[in-house]
């Protein structure tokens, strides 16, 4: 049964829409026998009708806010809650292995097979979640895959060929985005099969962008918290089999994020290590863009933090990012991952000057960085208690005290800078300087920042211990 399930998990992916052929300036009369294969758009399996745009791409018929009244409020609880938080513990007493000889120290169970490892005893794999932690984590991952499936299709259907061409994204680039959308069909099928009958269904979404560049920018932000959210929990899963398949999925997500950065005119890779986040961080960033979900959709147990607004978050569309307005007006809206406004004076989009242009490219070097150590970063943050997420049925919350520090989570580090409070839910800090190894700076890329009441020491494997001390959470465009 496990073998047949595994086959189903990998092979039975429903087709939500066949990729459209890329538009051609001159259409050849024939491409040979393969051009005779017929194709048709398949109906949605989620209960939401798809429409075909004049471009030939598919997207949901509605993207907008929820207008009803929620019937359920808050994250899904367990039968009981044992404690207010999980206390820090000393080192695991069994974590003692250290090899001073450079050769295997223990008998090998088979030739060429060093002793140790998990799931290496020959038992038949079971590709299903094995605990509440597994279920809630993979369910969150499925919520993420569903929005990406809709989001990647939506811009292709919403914008015209002429708008894409003006943004420097020709037919081949659009075809690549369509392929990435199709990847999400496979990812959502895989996660659904590993969850079983209570797997969440696809929802209806509310997006902030109005131009092609804002769409691309939004996607590089969405794939950032989608990727980092998985790196944060994958090695905590009880099911090693589920973790194996999830890793093969999230490796694709990492490539998507890199490509969307290239299409946004950002440096594709500017860190040595990708950062992992707790589930509540990624759920906080994802939930505001889910408008409503079908009745009886499985709910999540994760926390939604209040939003931290970064008023002078660098506008990626400026040839001089330091000229970004200081009042938050160059972000499209008030939601946590909203993109930079693209219709501005001083745009780098069509500027063909090395070090200042930001059109789609394999790589760009910035003569003026988006951020730098010592930059004064301005904040406003929301109070807890705001409705958010599907059907406005979740509520932002915090258990922290008054904010005192700004936490910067990137690469292998979580470092702090002092917060100066200047008014009611407003303040500033100076971007700290820190290094991973050698001269490699910690802070870069698209990253999480947060206000905390304590500068708690955490490392990549236990960063969720910081959650009870988070006042508000934001997304910082450092590079």
Short mmCIF file of C-alpha atoms in Angstrom, two decimals:
data_model
loop_
_atom_site.label_atom_id
_atom_site.label_comp_id
_atom_site.label_asym_id
_atom_site.label_seq_id
_atom_site.Cartn_x
_atom_site.Cartn_y
_atom_site.Cartn_z
CA UNK A 1 0.00 0.00 0.00
CA UNK A 2 2.86 2.36 0.78
CA UNK A 3 4.31 1.72 -2.67
CA UNK A 4 1.02 2.48 -4.41
CA UNK A 5 0.54 5.60 -2.31
CA UNK A 6 4.03 6.83 -3.18
CA UNK A 7 3.28 6.31 -6.85
CA UNK A 8 0.06 8.27 -6.48
CA UNK A 9 1.86 11.06 -4.67
CA UNK A 10 4.34 11.51 -7.48
CA UNK A 11 2.42 10.61 -10.63
CA UNK A 12 -1.26 11.49 -10.33
CA UNK A 13 -1.05 15.27 -10.75
CA UNK A 14 -4.26 16.84 -12.10
CA UNK A 15 -3.86 19.23 -15.02
CA UNK A 16 -5.33 22.63 -14.14
CA UNK A 17 -4.53 24.21 -17.47
CA UNK A 18 -2.28 23.35 -20.38
CA UNK A 19 0.58 25.81 -21.03
CA UNK A 20 -0.28 28.15 -23.89
CA UNK A 21 2.15 28.40 -26.80
CA UNK A 22 4.32 31.48 -26.58
CA UNK A 23 3.16 34.29 -28.91
CA UNK A 24 5.22 34.60 -32.11
CA UNK A 25 5.86 37.59 -34.35
CA UNK A 26 5.73 35.33 -37.39
CA UNK A 27 3.86 32.07 -36.90
CA UNK A 28 5.44 29.17 -38.83
CA UNK A 29 3.09 27.09 -40.95
CA UNK A 30 4.16 23.88 -39.20
CA UNK A 31 6.45 22.64 -36.45
CA UNK A 32 6.22 19.02 -37.56
CA UNK A 33 4.11 16.20 -36.08
CA UNK A 34 4.20 17.49 -32.48
CA UNK A 35 2.31 20.63 -33.51
CA UNK A 36 -0.72 18.45 -34.23
CA UNK A 37 -1.24 17.45 -30.59
CA UNK A 38 -4.54 18.85 -29.32
CA UNK A 39 -4.94 20.48 -25.92
CA UNK A 40 -7.75 21.99 -23.91
CA UNK A 41 -8.14 23.87 -20.65
CA UNK A 42 -9.30 21.48 -17.92
CA UNK A 43 -11.88 22.50 -15.28
CA UNK A 44 -10.68 23.44 -11.82
CA UNK A 45 -10.77 20.73 -9.19
CA UNK A 46 -11.32 23.21 -6.35
CA UNK A 47 -14.84 24.46 -7.06
CA UNK A 48 -13.70 27.85 -8.36
CA UNK A 49 -14.27 28.37 -12.06
CA UNK A 50 -11.30 29.38 -14.19
CA UNK A 51 -11.61 31.86 -17.00
CA UNK A 52 -9.47 32.05 -20.12
CA UNK A 53 -8.01 35.47 -20.83
CA UNK A 54 -7.40 36.75 -24.36
CA UNK A 55 -3.73 35.87 -23.82
CA UNK A 56 -4.69 32.23 -23.51
CA UNK A 57 -3.73 31.98 -19.83
CA UNK A 58 -6.05 30.95 -17.01
CA UNK A 59 -6.86 32.73 -13.78
CA UNK A 60 -9.63 32.76 -11.18
CA UNK A 61 -12.66 34.92 -11.91
CA UNK A 62 -12.32 36.98 -8.73
CA UNK A 63 -9.42 38.49 -6.81
CA UNK A 64 -10.61 40.85 -4.11
CA UNK A 65 -11.38 41.29 -0.42
CA UNK A 66 -13.69 39.19 1.71
CA UNK A 67 -17.01 40.95 2.28
CA UNK A 68 -18.87 38.49 4.53
CA UNK A 69 -18.94 37.77 8.24
CA UNK A 70 -16.60 35.10 9.64
CA UNK A 71 -18.30 32.17 11.34
CA UNK A 72 -15.14 30.96 13.10
CA UNK A 73 -12.49 33.10 14.79
CA UNK A 74 -8.88 32.35 15.65
CA UNK A 75 -6.27 29.69 15.03
CA UNK A 76 -7.43 26.10 15.47
CA UNK A 77 -6.71 24.93 19.05
CA UNK A 78 -5.74 21.51 20.40
CA UNK A 79 -7.68 19.57 23.08
CA UNK A 80 -5.64 21.46 25.70
CA UNK A 81 -2.54 23.65 25.94
CA UNK A 82 0.14 22.46 28.34
CA UNK A 83 2.13 25.66 28.88
CA UNK A 84 2.42 29.32 27.88
CA UNK A 85 5.70 28.69 26.03
CA UNK A 86 8.39 26.06 25.53
CA UNK A 87 11.35 26.74 27.83
CA UNK A 88 14.93 26.54 26.61
CA UNK A 89 16.67 23.32 27.61
CA UNK A 90 20.34 22.28 27.96
CA UNK A 91 22.13 20.29 25.28
CA UNK A 92 20.62 16.91 24.45
CA UNK A 93 22.60 14.43 26.61
CA UNK A 94 22.85 11.98 23.70
CA UNK A 95 24.49 14.57 21.42
CA UNK A 96 28.04 13.43 22.15
CA UNK A 97 29.44 12.01 18.90
CA UNK A 98 32.75 13.53 17.83
CA UNK A 99 35.10 11.82 15.39
CA UNK A 100 38.79 12.49 16.05
CA UNK A 101 40.08 9.71 13.78
CA UNK A 102 38.39 10.52 10.47
CA UNK A 103 37.29 6.90 9.94
CA UNK A 104 34.10 4.99 10.88
CA UNK A 105 34.08 4.25 14.63
CA UNK A 106 31.20 1.76 14.76
CA UNK A 107 30.37 -1.52 12.98
CA UNK A 108 28.82 -1.02 9.53
CA UNK A 109 25.34 -2.54 9.05
CA UNK A 110 26.20 -3.32 5.40
CA UNK A 111 29.09 -2.75 2.97
CA UNK A 112 29.75 0.90 2.21
CA UNK A 113 27.11 1.90 4.80
CA UNK A 114 28.37 3.80 7.86
CA UNK A 115 26.41 3.27 11.08
CA UNK A 116 23.73 5.81 11.98
CA UNK A 117 21.19 7.90 10.15
CA UNK A 118 17.40 7.90 10.37
CA UNK A 119 15.22 5.73 8.16
CA UNK A 120 18.22 3.70 7.04
CA UNK A 121 17.26 0.30 8.52
CA UNK A 122 15.47 -0.96 5.43
CA UNK A 123 11.90 -0.37 6.66
CA UNK A 124 9.31 0.45 4.01
CA UNK A 125 8.81 4.26 3.74
CA UNK A 126 5.41 5.72 4.61
CA UNK A 127 4.90 9.06 2.87
CA UNK A 128 2.32 10.46 5.29
CA UNK A 129 2.46 13.00 8.12
CA UNK A 130 3.17 11.38 11.50
CA UNK A 131 2.15 14.01 14.09
CA UNK A 132 0.10 17.15 14.67
CA UNK A 133 3.31 19.13 14.07
CA UNK A 134 3.72 17.42 10.70
CA UNK A 135 0.08 17.92 9.72
CA UNK A 136 -0.05 21.62 10.60
CA UNK A 137 3.32 22.29 8.93
CA UNK A 138 2.45 20.53 5.66
CA UNK A 139 -1.03 22.08 5.68
CA UNK A 140 0.65 25.50 5.87
CA UNK A 141 2.90 24.46 3.00
CA UNK A 142 -0.16 23.52 0.97
CA UNK A 143 -1.79 26.91 1.61
CA UNK A 144 1.45 28.36 0.19
CA UNK A 145 1.47 26.13 -2.89
CA UNK A 146 -2.17 26.96 -3.64
CA UNK A 147 -1.61 30.72 -3.63
CA UNK A 148 1.47 30.36 -5.84
CA UNK A 149 -0.50 28.27 -8.33
CA UNK A 150 -3.09 31.04 -8.58
CA UNK A 151 -0.64 33.95 -8.35
CA UNK A 152 1.72 32.80 -11.09
CA UNK A 153 -1.21 32.32 -13.47
CA UNK A 154 -2.96 35.56 -12.53
CA UNK A 155 -0.39 38.03 -13.85
CA UNK A 156 -0.11 36.14 -17.12
CA UNK A 157 -3.86 36.48 -17.61
CA UNK A 158 -4.15 40.01 -16.22
CA UNK A 159 -1.49 41.82 -18.25
CA UNK A 160 -1.20 42.13 -22.04
CA UNK A 161 1.68 41.01 -24.21
CA UNK A 162 2.51 44.67 -24.78
CA UNK A 163 2.74 45.32 -21.04
CA UNK A 164 5.05 42.33 -20.60
CA UNK A 165 7.22 43.44 -23.50
CA UNK A 166 7.46 46.95 -22.04
CA UNK A 167 8.64 45.39 -18.76
CA UNK A 168 11.36 43.48 -20.61
CA UNK A 169 9.66 40.08 -20.32
CA UNK A 170 9.14 38.55 -23.75
CA UNK A 171 7.35 35.35 -24.77
CA UNK A 172 10.10 33.07 -23.47
CA UNK A 173 10.06 34.69 -20.03
CA UNK A 174 6.27 34.37 -19.91
CA UNK A 175 6.56 30.72 -20.89
CA UNK A 176 8.99 30.16 -18.01
CA UNK A 177 6.54 31.73 -15.54
CA UNK A 178 3.78 29.50 -16.89
CA UNK A 179 6.01 26.48 -16.34
CA UNK A 180 6.64 27.60 -12.76
CA UNK A 181 2.86 27.83 -12.29
CA UNK A 182 2.55 24.28 -13.57
CA UNK A 183 5.20 23.20 -11.06
CA UNK A 184 2.78 24.30 -8.34
CA UNK A 185 0.24 21.80 -9.66
CA UNK A 186 2.70 19.04 -8.84
CA UNK A 187 3.66 20.53 -5.48
CA UNK A 188 0.04 20.95 -4.34
CA UNK A 189 -0.78 17.39 -5.43
CA UNK A 190 2.18 15.99 -3.51
CA UNK A 191 1.34 17.81 -0.27
CA UNK A 192 -2.35 16.94 -0.59
CA UNK A 193 -1.50 13.26 -0.83
CA UNK A 194 0.80 13.40 2.19
CA UNK A 195 -1.96 15.03 4.29
CA UNK A 196 -4.93 12.92 3.28
CA UNK A 197 -8.63 13.75 3.19
CA UNK A 198 -8.43 16.88 5.36
CA UNK A 199 -5.88 18.63 3.13
CA UNK A 200 -6.80 22.33 2.65
CA UNK A 201 -8.38 23.29 -0.68
CA UNK A 202 -7.48 26.20 -2.94
CA UNK A 203 -8.92 29.54 -1.83
CA UNK A 204 -9.68 32.96 -3.33
CA UNK A 205 -6.95 35.60 -3.10
CA UNK A 206 -6.58 39.37 -2.97
CA UNK A 207 -3.43 40.76 -4.59
CA UNK A 208 -1.84 44.23 -4.32
CA UNK A 209 -0.11 44.73 -7.70
CA UNK A 210 -1.22 46.89 -10.62
CA UNK A 211 1.75 46.55 -13.03
CA UNK A 212 3.92 43.74 -14.37
CA UNK A 213 6.92 44.82 -12.28
CA UNK A 214 4.85 44.96 -9.12
CA UNK A 215 3.56 41.45 -9.87
CA UNK A 216 7.11 40.13 -10.31
CA UNK A 217 8.28 41.94 -7.16
CA UNK A 218 5.37 40.51 -5.20
CA UNK A 219 6.22 37.00 -6.39
CA UNK A 220 9.85 37.30 -5.27
CA UNK A 221 8.55 38.24 -1.82
CA UNK A 222 5.93 35.47 -1.70
CA UNK A 223 8.46 32.82 -2.72
CA UNK A 224 10.88 34.15 -0.11
CA UNK A 225 8.55 33.48 2.81
CA UNK A 226 7.37 30.28 1.12
CA UNK A 227 10.92 28.97 0.89
CA UNK A 228 12.19 30.20 4.26
CA UNK A 229 9.05 28.96 5.98
CA UNK A 230 9.85 25.40 4.91
CA UNK A 231 13.57 25.53 5.72
CA UNK A 232 12.56 26.49 9.24
CA UNK A 233 10.51 23.36 10.00
CA UNK A 234 11.62 20.66 7.58
CA UNK A 235 14.22 19.11 9.90
CA UNK A 236 11.78 19.12 12.82
CA UNK A 237 9.26 16.87 11.02
CA UNK A 238 8.57 13.50 12.63
CA UNK A 239 8.15 11.93 9.19
CA UNK A 240 11.55 11.77 7.51
CA UNK A 241 9.82 10.47 4.37
CA UNK A 242 7.64 13.58 4.15
CA UNK A 243 10.71 15.74 4.73
CA UNK A 244 12.50 14.02 1.85
CA UNK A 245 9.76 14.78 -0.67
CA UNK A 246 9.23 18.28 0.72
CA UNK A 247 12.94 19.05 0.26
CA UNK A 248 12.68 18.04 -3.39
CA UNK A 249 9.74 20.43 -3.73
CA UNK A 250 11.25 23.39 -1.88
CA UNK A 251 14.48 23.15 -3.87
CA UNK A 252 12.32 24.13 -6.85
CA UNK A 253 10.82 27.01 -4.87
CA UNK A 254 14.33 28.32 -4.23
CA UNK A 255 14.96 28.42 -7.97
CA UNK A 256 11.68 30.27 -8.48
CA UNK A 257 12.67 32.92 -5.96
CA UNK A 258 16.03 33.40 -7.68
CA UNK A 259 14.37 33.76 -11.09
CA UNK A 260 11.81 36.29 -9.85
CA UNK A 261 14.66 38.31 -8.35
CA UNK A 262 16.38 38.29 -11.75
CA UNK A 263 13.17 39.40 -13.45
CA UNK A 264 12.86 42.19 -10.85
CA UNK A 265 16.37 43.43 -11.65
CA UNK A 266 17.74 42.32 -8.29
CA UNK A 267 20.92 40.34 -7.69
CA UNK A 268 19.83 36.70 -7.94
CA UNK A 269 22.07 35.48 -5.11
CA UNK A 270 23.49 37.80 -2.48
CA UNK A 271 23.74 35.54 0.58
CA UNK A 272 25.86 32.51 1.41
CA UNK A 273 23.04 30.75 3.28
CA UNK A 274 19.26 30.89 2.99
CA UNK A 275 17.39 31.64 6.19
CA UNK A 276 14.81 29.39 7.89
CA UNK A 277 11.70 30.77 9.60
CA UNK A 278 9.16 29.37 12.06
CA UNK A 279 5.75 28.53 10.63
CA UNK A 280 4.03 31.47 12.34
CA UNK A 281 6.29 33.91 10.50
CA UNK A 282 5.37 32.62 7.06
CA UNK A 283 1.67 32.29 8.02
CA UNK A 284 1.72 35.92 9.19
CA UNK A 285 3.01 36.97 5.76
CA UNK A 286 0.74 34.70 3.73
CA UNK A 287 -2.61 35.11 5.49
CA UNK A 288 -3.35 38.75 4.51
CA UNK A 289 -3.52 37.76 0.84
CA UNK A 290 -6.12 35.00 1.30
CA UNK A 291 -9.58 36.46 0.85
CA UNK A 292 -11.84 33.50 1.57
CA UNK A 293 -11.79 29.72 1.45
CA UNK A 294 -14.39 27.05 0.71
CA UNK A 295 -16.64 25.94 3.54
CA UNK A 296 -15.03 23.45 5.95
CA UNK A 297 -11.52 24.19 4.70
CA UNK A 298 -8.98 22.89 7.21
CA UNK A 299 -7.78 25.69 9.46
CA UNK A 300 -4.28 26.25 10.84
CA UNK A 301 -2.89 26.37 14.37
CA UNK A 302 -0.15 28.94 13.74
CA UNK A 303 0.01 32.47 15.15
CA UNK A 304 -0.59 35.67 13.18
CA UNK A 305 1.66 38.47 14.44
CA UNK A 306 0.81 42.18 14.09
CA UNK A 307 2.36 43.81 11.03
CA UNK A 308 5.58 45.81 11.28
CA UNK A 309 5.56 48.54 8.61
CA UNK A 310 8.98 49.61 7.35
CA UNK A 311 8.32 53.15 6.24
CA UNK A 312 11.51 53.61 4.22
CA UNK A 313 11.81 50.08 2.86
CA UNK A 314 13.92 50.57 -0.26
CA UNK A 315 11.98 50.86 -3.53
CA UNK A 316 13.59 48.30 -5.84
CA UNK A 317 12.46 50.36 -8.86
CA UNK A 318 14.59 53.42 -8.02
CA UNK A 319 18.01 53.97 -9.56
CA UNK A 320 18.81 55.73 -6.28
CA UNK A 321 17.18 53.64 -3.53
CA UNK A 322 18.24 56.19 -0.91
CA UNK A 323 15.68 58.54 -2.46
CA UNK A 324 12.84 56.26 -1.37
CA UNK A 325 10.20 58.26 0.51
CA UNK A 326 10.37 58.05 4.29
CA UNK A 327 6.62 57.76 4.94
CA UNK A 328 5.72 54.36 3.50
CA UNK A 329 4.13 55.82 0.37
CA UNK A 330 6.36 53.85 -2.02
CA UNK A 331 4.91 50.54 -0.88
CA UNK A 332 1.72 49.59 -2.73
CA UNK A 333 -0.35 49.08 0.40
CA UNK A 334 -0.37 48.31 4.13
CA UNK A 335 0.02 44.54 3.95
CA UNK A 336 3.21 42.91 5.11
CA UNK A 337 4.65 41.73 1.77
CA UNK A 338 3.24 44.40 -0.56
CA UNK A 339 5.64 45.26 -3.41
CA UNK A 340 7.40 48.51 -4.21
CA UNK A 341 5.44 51.05 -6.25
CA UNK A 342 6.67 50.99 -9.85
CA UNK A 343 5.06 54.09 -11.38
CA UNK A 344 7.55 56.61 -10.00
CA UNK A 345 9.86 59.37 -11.14
CA UNK A 346 13.45 58.18 -11.01
CA UNK A 347 12.73 54.64 -12.16
CA UNK A 348 15.61 52.34 -13.07
CA UNK A 349 13.42 50.00 -15.12
CA UNK A 350 14.51 51.19 -18.57
CA UNK A 351 17.82 52.73 -17.52
CA UNK A 352 20.63 51.06 -19.45
CA UNK A 353 23.43 52.24 -17.17
CA UNK A 354 25.67 49.73 -15.41
CA UNK A 355 25.20 49.91 -11.67
CA UNK A 356 21.89 51.76 -11.87
CA UNK A 357 19.61 49.90 -14.29
CA UNK A 358 17.15 47.34 -12.93
CA UNK A 359 15.55 45.72 -15.94
CA UNK A 360 15.28 41.93 -16.09
CA UNK A 361 18.78 40.43 -16.34
CA UNK A 362 20.87 37.47 -15.29
CA UNK A 363 22.57 39.70 -12.73
CA UNK A 364 22.95 43.34 -11.72
CA UNK A 365 25.50 45.04 -9.52
CA UNK A 366 24.19 48.06 -7.61
CA UNK A 367 26.35 51.16 -7.39
CA UNK A 368 23.98 52.33 -4.67
CA UNK A 369 22.79 49.44 -2.47
CA UNK A 370 19.21 49.05 -1.30
CA UNK A 371 20.45 49.13 2.29
CA UNK A 372 23.70 49.37 4.22
CA UNK A 373 25.01 49.14 7.80
CA UNK A 374 24.08 52.30 9.66
CA UNK A 375 20.96 53.04 7.61
CA UNK A 376 18.25 54.60 9.77
CA UNK A 377 15.20 52.35 9.41
CA UNK A 378 11.80 53.81 10.29
CA UNK A 379 8.98 51.70 11.74
CA UNK A 380 5.31 51.80 12.55
CA UNK A 381 3.58 48.75 13.95
CA UNK A 382 0.03 47.62 14.39
CA UNK A 383 -1.60 46.71 17.68
CA UNK A 384 -2.80 43.13 18.07
CA UNK A 385 -6.42 42.20 17.50
CA UNK A 386 -6.84 42.81 13.75
CA UNK A 387 -8.86 40.33 11.67
CA UNK A 388 -6.77 38.74 8.94
CA UNK A 389 -6.61 35.80 6.58
CA UNK A 390 -9.32 33.60 5.07
CA UNK A 391 -12.78 35.05 5.72
CA UNK A 392 -11.14 37.53 8.14
CA UNK A 393 -11.37 34.63 10.59
CA UNK A 394 -7.90 34.80 12.18
CA UNK A 395 -6.78 37.48 14.64
CA UNK A 396 -3.31 38.97 15.08
CA UNK A 397 -1.85 38.45 18.54
CA UNK A 398 1.29 38.79 20.62
CA UNK A 399 2.34 37.65 24.09
CA UNK A 400 5.34 39.99 24.21
CA UNK A 401 5.84 43.00 26.39
CA UNK A 402 6.86 46.47 25.24
CA UNK A 403 9.21 46.45 22.21
CA UNK A 404 12.88 47.10 22.98
CA UNK A 405 14.85 45.49 20.14
CA UNK A 406 14.76 44.91 16.41
CA UNK A 407 15.57 41.36 15.36
CA UNK A 408 17.18 40.76 11.97
CA UNK A 409 16.88 37.17 10.70
CA UNK A 410 19.12 36.26 7.78
CA UNK A 411 21.57 33.55 6.76
CA UNK A 412 22.74 31.60 9.86
CA UNK A 413 22.09 34.45 12.26
CA UNK A 414 19.48 36.33 14.21
CA UNK A 415 21.03 39.57 15.40
CA UNK A 416 19.58 42.56 17.25
CA UNK A 417 19.75 46.33 17.27
CA UNK A 418 18.19 48.63 19.88
CA UNK A 419 14.79 50.16 19.09
CA UNK A 420 14.24 53.84 19.76
CA UNK A 421 10.52 54.47 20.37
CA UNK A 422 9.47 57.90 19.10
CA UNK A 423 5.71 57.83 19.53
CA UNK A 424 2.62 55.66 19.66
CA UNK A 425 3.66 52.43 17.90
CA UNK A 426 6.45 54.16 16.00
CA UNK A 427 10.22 54.21 16.23
CA UNK A 428 13.50 53.59 14.47
CA UNK A 429 16.76 51.69 14.57
CA UNK A 430 20.04 51.70 12.69
CA UNK A 431 20.75 48.71 10.50
CA UNK A 432 23.48 46.75 12.29
CA UNK A 433 26.69 45.46 10.81
CA UNK A 434 27.51 41.82 11.35
CA UNK A 435 29.30 39.02 9.54
CA UNK A 436 28.57 35.34 8.93
CA UNK A 437 32.11 34.24 8.11
CA UNK A 438 34.96 36.51 7.10
CA UNK A 439 33.66 39.59 5.34
CA UNK A 440 30.25 38.19 4.36
CA UNK A 441 27.65 40.55 5.84
CA UNK A 442 24.62 39.04 7.53
CA UNK A 443 21.95 41.44 6.29
CA UNK A 444 21.04 41.19 2.60
CA UNK A 445 18.29 40.01 0.28
CA UNK A 446 14.61 39.80 1.19
CA UNK A 447 14.44 39.03 4.90
CA UNK A 448 12.39 39.00 8.09
CA UNK A 449 12.66 41.72 10.71
CA UNK A 450 10.75 41.93 13.97
CA UNK A 451 10.29 43.94 17.11
CA UNK A 452 10.97 42.01 20.30
CA UNK A 453 10.85 42.61 24.04
CA UNK A 454 14.04 40.59 24.59
CA UNK A 455 17.31 40.00 22.72
CA UNK A 456 17.00 36.25 23.17
CA UNK A 457 19.89 34.15 21.84
CA UNK A 458 18.55 31.68 19.26
CA UNK A 459 20.10 29.65 16.47
CA UNK A 460 18.66 28.26 13.19
CA UNK A 461 17.35 25.07 14.84
CA UNK A 462 15.50 26.72 17.75
CA UNK A 463 14.52 30.15 16.42
CA UNK A 464 10.83 29.49 17.22
CA UNK A 465 11.72 30.07 20.90
CA UNK A 466 11.65 33.76 19.99
CA UNK A 467 7.94 33.72 19.04
CA UNK A 468 6.58 34.58 22.53
CA UNK A 469 8.79 37.70 22.50
CA UNK A 470 7.75 39.08 19.08
CA UNK A 471 5.70 42.29 19.12
CA UNK A 472 5.36 42.72 15.35
CA UNK A 473 6.79 41.15 12.19
CA UNK A 474 7.86 42.70 8.87
CA UNK A 475 9.58 41.96 5.56
CA UNK A 476 12.71 43.99 4.82
CA UNK A 477 14.16 44.54 1.35
CA UNK A 478 17.83 44.69 2.27
CA UNK A 479 19.26 43.85 -1.15
#
